[in-house]
Amino acid sequence: MRKQTPSTYDLETDVVVIGYGYAGAVAAITAHDAGAEVTILEKMAQPGGNSRVSGGNCVIPRDSDEAVESFTDYLVELCFGTTPRDVVETLVREARGLVKWCADLGGELHIPEQLIVAGTYPRTVKGPGFPKVPGGQGTFDKYCLRGDAEVPPSLRLWNLLSANVAERSIDVQVRTAAQELITDDSGTVVGVAAERDGRRMTVRARRSVVMTCGGFENNPRLKQDHVPAKPLRFAGNPGNTGDGITMAQGVGADLWHMAPTSTIIGFQAPEFEAAFGIFFPSDGFVYTDRHGRRYVDETGVELHEFTRVCAHFDTEEVEFPRIPSWGIFNEQTRLAGPLTWNTSGYNRDLYRWSPDNSAEIDRGWILRADSVEELAERLEVSPEVLEATLSRYNAACESGVDTEFGRSAETLKPLEPPYYALPLHPTVLNTQGGARRDREARVLDPQGEPIPRLYSAGEFGSAWGFLYQGASNITECLVFGRIAGTNAAAQAAS
Ligand SMILES: Cc1cc2nc3c(=O)[nH]c(=O)nc-3n(C[C@H](O)[C@H](O)[C@H](O)COP(=O)(O)OP(=O)(O)OC[C@H]3O[C@@H](n4cnc5c(N)ncnc54)[C@H](O)[C@@H]3O)c2cc1C
């Protein structure tokens, strides 16, 4: 039953933006510049969400109508028919204006030389994540904000956007968790109820509400219900608990894209809330399942699609045998660099992984063994199974032919003692699900009708409906943040 619309509010503004990551910042800046008074509600003490700790890369099509058309074809194909073409087309077309828009804010989006971290696995690629799908090759580039090399790209973009929010004196209420959308008798969204310091507060929105409150990376129940690989760890903002989904459902919004995620492989240290993304800095490594059996060409998995690889379920044993997996590696790989990038992820500001991984061995995160028997004992797997796995893998290294999984000869490096291993989980960077939106960033009901005065942007209900092209979530934050901000401000004040 609909709750009564309050007669008085604690705060009043034109546009309420829920969630202060990139999408919220962009929506707020745009709405402000279109003449609206804006209040941002942010649940956490530290704003920035996943955005602030991301890789900071975005995709932008090349500057021709053909490139826009082909890149759109490619992205539509990746969505497997779940996203109307006009939504993707809007996103791609409007992305062309992002370089200029950032320049107007005082930043420079550029194509970084060092986007690919050569020799690391999973591989980072400059071009399309799915080259066999037509339209991706040569039609777009990955950009990030130019700046001090010591400052991670995501933080540069966050600093630029948050500085622009501050310069405009946009009202930001932190530690304020939106809980409910307030509607009038006609179903029009007219405000937000939130909680701060255990107290309920209400904010009236004279024009509109924009939902930019991120995904459900840290909501075990929603992940259990919707995402096929279980359990799924997360690497980003612990505050992304899918609150927007409950709020949007409360006003009759349709949901979409609840199953797809952008998921890497990671390590959950017991001392930390978020997991570390794991990138092996050299070829001398394999993944095995929890029983010590290899299951894939380790160098061939698309960086963001580990749910698909790890979701395999064994109905006889009634288990996900690949969760956790083991990452087993050799001395050369251990010495080649830290297993995680210290430039992104929520743990970036909390822990610096050691360059030779020795501190993590000392902490007991990485296990070390001098023989296969000892390794098997430490991993609690059958020594015969592990011995067979490593023998087959080493034989493939010697012959240059991986008959099991087709890993390419130049990446086949033998595993000899000492052995190192750590448990690996599918680790979500971000979920894609949330309220369905159209090309005008309006939130839709199940009949496809817009819910009056409700907009959304960013990963809360993103356009990405099946496979995920890396670096397109941030593009969506920037493009749909602008569209949502413009349209939210354009509503007549009530
Ligand atoms: C480690 C990592 C690397 C990544 N790298 C890239 C990359 O290079 N390129 C790319 O395109 N994508 C990348 N992503 C994904 C991308 O960062 C996110 O999808 C994007 O930044 C989401 O932005 P957003 O503004 O929609 O949400 P967020 O930035 O997550 O912001 C949402 C905000 O809403 C707040 N919030 C939640 N609930 C409430 C509530 N009830 N009330 C008020 N506030 C609330 C949250 O605390 C949060 O601050 C990466 C993600 C991670 C974690």
Coordinates of C-alpha atoms and ligand atoms in Angstrom, one line a residue:
M1 CA 0.0 0.0 0.0
R2 CA 1.3 3.5 -0.9
K3 CA 2.4 5.5 2.0
Q4 CA 0.9 9.0 2.6
T5 CA 2.8 11.8 0.9
P6 CA 4.2 13.9 3.8
S7 CA 2.9 17.4 4.2
T8 CA 6.3 18.8 5.3
Y9 CA 9.9 17.8 4.5
D10 CA 13.2 18.2 6.2
L11 CA 14.8 19.5 3.0
E12 CA 13.6 20.8 -0.3
T13 CA 15.4 21.1 -3.6
D14 CA 14.7 20.8 -7.4
V15 CA 16.6 17.6 -8.1
V16 CA 17.5 14.9 -5.7
V17 CA 20.4 12.7 -6.8
I18 CA 20.7 9.4 -4.9
G19 CA 24.3 8.1 -4.8
Y20 CA 27.5 10.0 -5.4
G21 CA 29.8 8.1 -7.8
Y22 CA 30.6 9.3 -11.3
A23 CA 27.0 9.0 -12.5
G24 CA 25.6 11.0 -9.5
A25 CA 28.3 13.6 -9.9
V26 CA 27.7 14.0 -13.6
A27 CA 23.9 14.2 -13.2
A28 CA 24.3 16.7 -10.4
I29 CA 26.7 19.0 -12.4
T30 CA 24.5 18.8 -15.5
A31 CA 21.2 19.5 -13.6
H32 CA 22.9 22.4 -11.8
D33 CA 24.2 23.9 -15.0
A34 CA 20.7 23.6 -16.5
G35 CA 19.5 25.9 -13.7
A36 CA 18.3 23.4 -11.0
E37 CA 19.0 23.4 -7.4
V38 CA 20.5 19.9 -6.6
T39 CA 21.0 17.8 -3.4
I40 CA 23.0 14.6 -3.5
L41 CA 22.3 11.9 -1.0
E42 CA 25.2 9.6 -0.3
K43 CA 25.0 6.7 2.0
M44 CA 28.7 6.3 2.8
A45 CA 31.0 8.7 4.7
Q46 CA 33.4 8.6 1.8
P47 CA 31.6 9.3 -1.5
G48 CA 32.8 8.0 -4.8
G49 CA 31.4 4.5 -4.8
N50 CA 32.8 2.0 -7.3
S51 CA 33.8 4.9 -9.5
R52 CA 36.5 6.3 -7.3
V53 CA 38.3 2.9 -7.0
S54 CA 37.7 1.7 -10.6
G55 CA 40.2 1.5 -13.4
G56 CA 38.9 4.8 -14.6
N57 CA 38.8 3.8 -18.3
C58 CA 35.9 4.5 -20.7
V59 CA 35.2 3.7 -24.3
I60 CA 34.6 6.3 -26.9
P61 CA 33.8 5.6 -30.5
R62 CA 36.0 6.9 -33.3
D63 CA 34.9 10.1 -34.9
S64 CA 32.9 8.9 -37.9
D65 CA 29.3 7.9 -38.5
E66 CA 30.5 4.5 -39.7
A67 CA 32.4 3.9 -36.5
V68 CA 29.4 4.9 -34.4
E69 CA 27.1 2.6 -36.4
S70 CA 29.5 -0.4 -36.2
F71 CA 30.3 0.1 -32.6
T72 CA 26.6 0.2 -31.9
D73 CA 26.1 -3.0 -33.8
Y74 CA 28.8 -4.7 -31.8
L75 CA 27.4 -3.5 -28.4
V76 CA 23.8 -4.4 -29.4
E77 CA 25.0 -7.9 -30.3
L78 CA 26.8 -8.3 -26.9
C79 CA 23.5 -7.5 -25.2
F80 CA 21.9 -10.5 -26.9
G81 CA 18.7 -8.6 -27.7
T82 CA 18.1 -7.4 -24.1
T83 CA 18.6 -3.7 -24.8
P84 CA 16.7 -1.7 -27.4
R85 CA 19.0 -0.4 -30.1
D86 CA 18.0 3.2 -29.5
V87 CA 19.4 3.1 -26.0
V88 CA 22.8 1.7 -27.1
E89 CA 22.8 4.1 -30.1
T90 CA 22.2 7.1 -27.8
L91 CA 25.0 5.9 -25.5
V92 CA 27.5 5.6 -28.4
R93 CA 26.5 8.8 -30.2
E94 CA 26.6 10.9 -27.0
A95 CA 29.9 9.4 -26.0
R96 CA 31.5 11.3 -28.8
G97 CA 30.9 14.5 -26.9
L98 CA 32.7 13.3 -23.7
V99 CA 36.2 14.6 -24.6
K100 CA 34.8 18.1 -25.1
W101 CA 32.6 17.9 -22.0
C102 CA 35.5 16.9 -19.8
A103 CA 37.6 19.6 -21.3
D104 CA 34.9 22.1 -20.3
L105 CA 35.2 20.8 -16.7
G106 CA 38.9 21.3 -16.8
G107 CA 40.1 17.7 -17.6
E108 CA 41.6 16.0 -20.6
L109 CA 40.4 12.6 -21.6
H110 CA 43.2 10.9 -23.7
I111 CA 44.1 7.4 -25.0
P112 CA 46.7 6.2 -22.6
E113 CA 49.8 4.4 -24.0
Q114 CA 50.0 2.0 -21.0
L115 CA 46.5 0.7 -21.1
I116 CA 47.6 -2.9 -21.7
V117 CA 49.6 -4.4 -18.9
A118 CA 51.7 -6.7 -21.1
G119 CA 52.4 -10.2 -19.8
T120 CA 49.7 -10.2 -17.2
Y121 CA 46.7 -12.6 -16.9
P122 CA 43.9 -12.3 -17.4
R123 CA 44.9 -10.3 -20.4
T124 CA 44.1 -6.7 -20.8
V125 CA 43.2 -5.7 -24.3
K126 CA 43.0 -2.4 -26.1
G127 CA 40.4 -3.3 -28.6
P128 CA 37.2 -5.3 -28.3
G129 CA 36.8 -7.9 -25.6
F130 CA 35.0 -10.1 -28.1
P131 CA 36.8 -9.7 -31.4
K132 CA 34.7 -12.4 -33.1
V133 CA 31.6 -10.3 -32.8
P134 CA 31.5 -8.0 -35.8
G135 CA 31.7 -4.2 -35.4
G136 CA 34.1 -3.8 -32.5
Q137 CA 37.4 -3.9 -34.3
G138 CA 38.8 -0.4 -35.0
T139 CA 35.7 1.5 -34.1
F140 CA 36.4 2.7 -30.6
D141 CA 39.3 3.5 -28.2
K142 CA 39.7 3.4 -24.4
Y143 CA 40.3 6.7 -22.7
C144 CA 41.2 7.9 -19.3
L145 CA 41.8 11.2 -17.7
R146 CA 45.4 12.6 -18.2
G147 CA 47.2 13.6 -15.0
D148 CA 49.8 12.9 -12.4
A149 CA 51.1 9.3 -12.9
E150 CA 51.1 8.8 -9.2
V151 CA 47.4 9.3 -9.0
P152 CA 45.3 6.4 -10.4
P153 CA 43.2 7.4 -13.4
S154 CA 39.9 6.7 -11.6
L155 CA 40.9 9.0 -8.8
R156 CA 41.9 11.7 -11.3
L157 CA 38.4 11.6 -12.8
W158 CA 36.8 11.5 -9.4
N159 CA 38.9 14.5 -8.3
L160 CA 37.8 16.4 -11.4
L161 CA 34.1 15.6 -11.0
S162 CA 33.9 16.2 -7.2
A163 CA 35.8 19.4 -7.6
N164 CA 33.2 20.6 -10.1
V165 CA 30.5 19.6 -7.7
A166 CA 32.2 21.5 -4.9
E167 CA 32.8 24.6 -7.1
R168 CA 29.1 24.8 -7.8
S169 CA 28.3 24.5 -4.1
I170 CA 26.0 21.6 -4.8
D171 CA 24.6 20.3 -1.6
V172 CA 26.1 16.9 -0.7
Q173 CA 24.6 15.0 2.3
V174 CA 26.9 12.1 3.2
R175 CA 26.1 9.2 5.6
T176 CA 22.5 9.6 4.3
A177 CA 21.0 6.5 2.9
A178 CA 18.0 6.9 0.7
Q179 CA 15.4 4.3 1.6
E180 CA 12.2 5.0 -0.2
L181 CA 10.9 7.1 -3.1
I182 CA 8.0 9.3 -2.2
T183 CA 5.1 9.6 -4.7
D184 CA 1.9 11.7 -4.8
D185 CA -1.5 10.3 -5.5
S186 CA -0.9 10.1 -9.3
G187 CA 2.3 8.0 -8.8
T188 CA 4.6 10.9 -9.7
V189 CA 7.9 10.8 -7.7
V190 CA 8.0 13.9 -5.5
G191 CA 10.8 13.2 -3.0
V192 CA 13.0 10.7 -1.1
A193 CA 12.9 9.4 2.4
A194 CA 16.3 8.7 3.8
E195 CA 18.0 7.7 7.0
R196 CA 20.8 9.5 8.7
D197 CA 22.2 8.7 12.2
G198 CA 19.3 6.4 12.8
R199 CA 16.8 9.1 12.0
R200 CA 14.4 9.3 9.1
M201 CA 14.6 12.4 7.0
T202 CA 12.6 13.5 4.0
V203 CA 13.7 15.5 1.0
R204 CA 11.2 17.1 -1.4
A205 CA 12.2 17.1 -5.1
R206 CA 10.4 19.9 -6.9
R207 CA 11.4 18.7 -10.3
S208 CA 12.8 15.1 -10.2
V209 CA 14.8 12.3 -8.6
V210 CA 17.8 10.7 -10.3
M211 CA 18.9 7.3 -9.1
T212 CA 22.6 6.7 -9.4
C213 CA 23.0 4.4 -6.4
G214 CA 25.1 1.7 -8.0
G215 CA 24.6 -2.0 -8.1
F216 CA 24.2 -4.9 -5.6
E217 CA 27.8 -6.1 -5.5
N218 CA 27.6 -6.3 -1.7
N219 CA 24.2 -7.8 -1.3
P220 CA 24.6 -11.6 -0.8
R221 CA 20.8 -12.3 -1.2
L222 CA 20.4 -10.5 -4.5
K223 CA 23.6 -12.1 -5.8
Q224 CA 22.4 -15.5 -4.7
D225 CA 19.0 -14.9 -6.4
H226 CA 20.3 -13.5 -9.7
V227 CA 23.9 -14.3 -10.5
P228 CA 24.7 -17.9 -11.6
A229 CA 28.2 -18.2 -9.9
K230 CA 28.1 -18.6 -6.1
P231 CA 29.5 -17.3 -3.9
L232 CA 30.6 -14.2 -5.7
R233 CA 33.0 -11.8 -3.9
F234 CA 33.2 -8.1 -4.7
A235 CA 36.1 -5.7 -5.2
G236 CA 34.5 -2.3 -5.1
N237 CA 32.4 -0.2 -2.7
P238 CA 30.9 -2.0 0.2
G239 CA 28.0 0.5 0.2
N240 CA 26.6 -0.9 -3.1
T241 CA 24.0 -3.1 -1.6
G242 CA 21.3 -2.7 -4.2
D243 CA 19.1 -0.3 -2.2
G244 CA 17.9 1.2 -5.4
I245 CA 16.2 -2.0 -6.4
T246 CA 13.9 -2.0 -3.4
M247 CA 13.2 1.7 -3.9
A248 CA 12.5 1.4 -7.6
Q249 CA 10.2 -1.7 -7.0
G250 CA 8.4 0.3 -4.4
V251 CA 7.2 2.7 -7.2
G252 CA 6.5 0.0 -9.7
A253 CA 9.6 0.1 -11.8
D254 CA 10.5 -2.8 -14.1
L255 CA 13.9 -4.5 -13.5
W256 CA 16.4 -5.6 -16.1
H257 CA 19.9 -7.1 -16.5
M258 CA 19.9 -8.6 -13.0
A259 CA 22.1 -11.6 -14.0
P260 CA 25.0 -10.1 -16.0
T261 CA 28.0 -8.8 -14.1
S262 CA 31.5 -7.6 -14.8
T263 CA 33.4 -10.2 -12.9
I264 CA 37.1 -10.9 -12.6
I265 CA 39.0 -13.4 -10.5
G266 CA 40.1 -12.4 -7.0
F267 CA 41.3 -13.3 -3.6
Q268 CA 39.3 -12.8 -0.4
A269 CA 41.7 -12.0 2.4
P270 CA 39.9 -12.7 5.7
E271 CA 41.0 -9.3 7.2
F272 CA 39.3 -7.3 4.4
E273 CA 35.7 -6.7 3.4
A274 CA 36.4 -6.4 -0.3
A275 CA 38.4 -8.9 -2.3
F276 CA 41.6 -8.2 -4.3
G277 CA 41.5 -8.7 -8.0
I278 CA 44.3 -11.1 -9.0
F279 CA 46.4 -10.7 -12.1
F280 CA 49.3 -13.1 -12.6
P281 CA 52.3 -11.0 -13.7
S282 CA 53.9 -13.8 -15.8
D283 CA 53.0 -17.0 -17.6
G284 CA 54.0 -19.5 -15.0
F285 CA 50.6 -20.2 -13.5
V286 CA 47.5 -22.3 -13.8
Y287 CA 44.0 -22.3 -12.4
T288 CA 42.7 -25.6 -11.0
D289 CA 39.3 -26.3 -9.6
R290 CA 38.9 -27.0 -5.8
H291 CA 40.0 -30.6 -6.4
G292 CA 43.2 -29.7 -8.2
R293 CA 42.0 -30.2 -11.8
R294 CA 42.8 -27.7 -14.6
Y295 CA 39.6 -26.6 -16.4
V296 CA 40.4 -23.9 -18.9
D297 CA 43.0 -22.1 -21.1
E298 CA 44.0 -19.7 -18.3
T299 CA 45.3 -17.1 -20.7
G300 CA 42.1 -17.0 -22.8
V301 CA 39.4 -16.0 -20.4
E302 CA 38.0 -12.6 -21.1
L303 CA 38.9 -10.4 -18.2
H304 CA 35.3 -9.5 -17.1
E305 CA 33.6 -12.8 -17.8
F306 CA 34.7 -15.0 -14.9
T307 CA 31.1 -15.8 -13.8
R308 CA 30.7 -17.7 -17.0
V309 CA 33.8 -19.8 -16.4
C310 CA 33.2 -20.3 -12.7
A311 CA 29.4 -20.9 -12.8
H312 CA 29.8 -24.6 -13.9
F313 CA 27.8 -26.6 -11.4
D314 CA 28.4 -30.4 -10.8
T315 CA 24.9 -31.8 -10.2
E316 CA 26.3 -35.2 -9.1
E317 CA 28.6 -33.8 -6.4
V318 CA 26.1 -30.9 -5.8
E319 CA 28.8 -28.2 -5.8
F320 CA 30.5 -25.5 -7.8
P321 CA 33.8 -27.3 -8.3
R322 CA 35.5 -24.1 -9.6
I323 CA 34.6 -22.0 -6.5
P324 CA 37.1 -21.5 -5.1
S325 CA 39.6 -22.3 -7.7
W326 CA 43.3 -22.5 -6.9
G327 CA 45.8 -20.2 -8.7
I328 CA 49.1 -22.2 -8.6
F329 CA 52.2 -20.5 -9.8
N330 CA 56.0 -20.7 -9.9
E331 CA 58.9 -18.8 -8.5
Q332 CA 59.4 -16.7 -11.6
T333 CA 55.8 -15.5 -11.5
R334 CA 56.1 -14.8 -7.8
L335 CA 59.1 -12.5 -8.4
A336 CA 57.6 -10.9 -11.5
G337 CA 55.4 -8.4 -9.6
P338 CA 52.5 -8.1 -7.2
L339 CA 49.6 -10.4 -7.9
T340 CA 47.2 -7.5 -7.6
W341 CA 47.2 -4.0 -9.2
N342 CA 47.6 -1.5 -6.4
T343 CA 45.8 1.1 -8.5
S344 CA 42.1 0.0 -8.2
G345 CA 39.7 -1.8 -6.0
Y346 CA 38.3 -0.8 -2.6
N347 CA 41.5 -2.2 -0.9
R348 CA 43.7 0.2 -2.8
D349 CA 43.6 2.7 0.0
L350 CA 43.8 0.1 2.7
Y351 CA 46.6 -2.2 1.7
R352 CA 49.7 -2.1 -0.5
W353 CA 50.5 -5.6 -1.9
S354 CA 54.2 -6.3 -1.8
P355 CA 56.2 -6.2 -5.1
D356 CA 57.5 -9.8 -4.7
N357 CA 54.4 -11.2 -2.9
S358 CA 56.5 -12.1 0.1
A359 CA 54.4 -10.2 2.6
E360 CA 51.4 -12.1 1.5
I361 CA 53.2 -15.4 1.9
D362 CA 54.1 -14.3 5.5
R363 CA 50.5 -13.4 6.1
G364 CA 49.4 -16.9 5.0
W365 CA 47.4 -15.6 2.1
I366 CA 49.7 -17.3 -0.4
L367 CA 50.7 -20.9 0.4
R368 CA 54.2 -22.2 -0.4
A369 CA 55.2 -25.8 -0.8
D370 CA 58.4 -27.6 -1.8
S371 CA 56.8 -30.6 -3.3
V372 CA 53.6 -31.7 -5.0
E373 CA 52.7 -33.8 -2.0
E374 CA 53.2 -30.9 0.4
L375 CA 51.2 -28.6 -2.0
A376 CA 48.3 -31.2 -2.1
E377 CA 48.3 -31.4 1.6
R378 CA 48.1 -27.6 2.0
L379 CA 45.4 -27.3 -0.6
E380 CA 43.5 -30.3 0.8
V381 CA 43.3 -32.0 -2.6
S382 CA 44.2 -35.5 -3.6
P383 CA 48.0 -35.8 -4.2
E384 CA 47.4 -38.1 -7.1
V385 CA 45.0 -35.7 -8.8
L386 CA 47.3 -32.8 -8.3
E387 CA 50.3 -34.8 -9.5
A388 CA 48.5 -35.8 -12.6
T389 CA 47.4 -32.2 -13.3
L390 CA 50.8 -30.8 -13.0
S391 CA 52.5 -33.6 -14.9
R392 CA 50.1 -33.1 -17.8
Y393 CA 50.6 -29.4 -17.7
N394 CA 54.4 -29.7 -17.6
A395 CA 54.3 -32.2 -20.5
A396 CA 52.3 -29.7 -22.5
C397 CA 55.0 -27.0 -21.7
E398 CA 57.7 -29.4 -23.0
S399 CA 55.9 -30.3 -26.2
G400 CA 54.4 -26.9 -26.7
V401 CA 50.9 -28.4 -27.2
D402 CA 48.2 -28.2 -24.6
T403 CA 46.0 -31.0 -25.8
E404 CA 43.5 -30.4 -23.0
F405 CA 42.7 -26.7 -23.3
G406 CA 44.7 -25.3 -26.2
R407 CA 46.7 -22.8 -24.3
S408 CA 49.2 -21.3 -26.7
A409 CA 52.8 -22.6 -26.7
E410 CA 54.5 -19.2 -25.8
T411 CA 52.5 -19.0 -22.6
L412 CA 53.2 -22.6 -21.4
K413 CA 55.8 -22.2 -18.7
P414 CA 56.4 -25.2 -16.5
L415 CA 55.6 -25.4 -12.8
E416 CA 58.5 -26.6 -10.7
P417 CA 59.1 -26.4 -6.9
P418 CA 58.8 -24.2 -5.0
Y419 CA 55.1 -24.0 -5.7
Y420 CA 52.8 -21.2 -4.6
A421 CA 49.0 -21.1 -4.5
L422 CA 46.1 -19.0 -3.4
P423 CA 42.4 -19.6 -3.4
L424 CA 40.5 -17.6 -6.1
H425 CA 36.8 -16.6 -6.3
P426 CA 34.8 -14.9 -9.0
T427 CA 35.0 -11.3 -7.9
V428 CA 32.4 -8.9 -9.2
L429 CA 33.6 -5.4 -10.2
N430 CA 30.0 -4.4 -10.7
T431 CA 26.6 -5.8 -11.3
Q432 CA 24.5 -4.4 -14.2
G433 CA 21.0 -4.9 -12.9
G434 CA 18.5 -2.3 -11.7
A435 CA 15.6 -0.4 -13.0
R436 CA 14.9 -0.5 -16.7
R437 CA 15.5 2.8 -18.4
D438 CA 15.0 4.3 -21.8
R439 CA 17.2 6.5 -24.0
E440 CA 16.0 9.6 -22.1
A441 CA 17.2 8.0 -18.8
R442 CA 13.6 7.7 -17.6
V443 CA 12.8 4.8 -15.3
L444 CA 10.2 2.5 -16.9
D445 CA 7.4 0.4 -15.5
P446 CA 6.7 -3.2 -16.7
Q447 CA 4.4 -1.8 -19.5
G448 CA 7.3 0.4 -20.8
E449 CA 5.7 3.6 -19.4
P450 CA 8.0 6.1 -17.7
I451 CA 7.5 6.6 -14.0
P452 CA 6.9 10.4 -13.8
R453 CA 9.9 12.4 -12.7
L454 CA 12.2 9.4 -12.0
Y455 CA 15.5 9.1 -13.9
S456 CA 18.5 6.9 -13.5
A457 CA 22.1 6.5 -14.7
G458 CA 25.3 4.5 -14.2
E459 CA 25.5 0.9 -13.2
F460 CA 22.1 0.9 -11.4
G461 CA 20.2 -0.7 -14.3
S462 CA 22.9 -0.4 -16.9
A463 CA 22.4 -1.1 -20.6
W464 CA 24.7 -4.1 -20.5
G465 CA 22.5 -7.1 -20.8
F466 CA 24.7 -10.1 -21.5
L467 CA 28.4 -9.9 -22.4
Y468 CA 30.3 -6.9 -21.1
Q469 CA 32.6 -4.8 -23.2
G470 CA 35.3 -3.6 -20.7
A471 CA 35.3 0.1 -19.9
S472 CA 31.8 0.8 -21.1
N473 CA 30.2 1.1 -17.6
I474 CA 32.0 4.4 -17.0
T475 CA 31.0 5.7 -20.5
E476 CA 27.4 4.9 -19.4
C477 CA 27.9 6.8 -16.2
L478 CA 29.1 9.9 -18.1
V479 CA 26.6 9.8 -20.9
F480 CA 23.5 8.8 -19.0
G481 CA 24.5 11.0 -16.1
R482 CA 24.3 14.0 -18.5
I483 CA 21.1 12.9 -20.1
A484 CA 19.4 12.2 -16.7
G485 CA 20.7 15.5 -15.3
T486 CA 19.4 17.5 -18.3
N487 CA 16.0 15.9 -18.3
A488 CA 15.6 15.9 -14.5
A489 CA 16.2 19.7 -14.5
A490 CA 13.9 20.3 -17.5
Q491 CA 10.8 19.2 -15.5
A492 CA 8.6 22.1 -14.4
A493 CA 9.0 22.7 -10.7
S494 CA 6.0 21.5 -8.7
Ligands
LIG1 C1 38.0 -2.3 -9.2 C2 37.0 -1.8 -10.2 C3 37.5 -1.5 -11.5 C4 36.7 -1.0 -12.5 N1 37.2 -0.5 -13.7 C5 36.4 0.0 -14.6 C6 36.9 0.6 -15.8 O1 38.1 0.8 -15.9 N2 36.0 1.1 -16.7 C7 34.6 0.9 -16.5 O2 33.9 1.3 -17.4 N3 34.1 0.4 -15.4 C8 35.0 0.0 -14.4 N4 34.4 -0.5 -13.3 C9 33.0 -0.4 -13.1 C10 32.6 1.0 -12.8 O3 33.6 1.6 -11.9 C11 31.3 1.2 -12.2 O4 30.3 0.5 -12.9 C12 30.9 2.7 -12.2 O5 31.9 3.5 -11.7 C13 29.6 2.9 -11.4 O6 29.4 4.2 -11.2 P1 28.0 4.7 -10.6 O7 28.1 6.1 -10.4 O8 26.9 4.1 -11.3 O9 28.0 3.9 -9.1 P2 29.0 4.1 -7.9 O10 30.2 4.8 -8.3 O11 29.2 2.8 -7.3 O12 28.2 5.1 -7.0 C14 27.0 4.7 -6.3 C15 27.0 5.4 -5.0 O13 25.7 5.2 -4.5 C16 25.8 5.1 -3.1 N5 24.6 4.5 -2.5 C17 24.2 3.2 -2.5 N6 23.0 3.0 -1.9 C18 22.7 4.3 -1.5 C19 21.5 4.8 -0.8 N7 20.6 3.9 -0.4 N8 21.5 6.1 -0.6 C20 22.5 6.9 -1.0 N9 23.6 6.5 -1.6 C21 23.6 5.2 -1.9 C22 27.0 4.2 -2.9 O14 27.6 4.3 -1.6 C23 27.9 4.8 -4.0 O15 28.7 5.9 -3.5 C24 35.3 -1.0 -12.2 C25 34.8 -1.3 -11.0 C26 35.6 -1.8 -10.0 C27 35.1 -2.1 -8.6

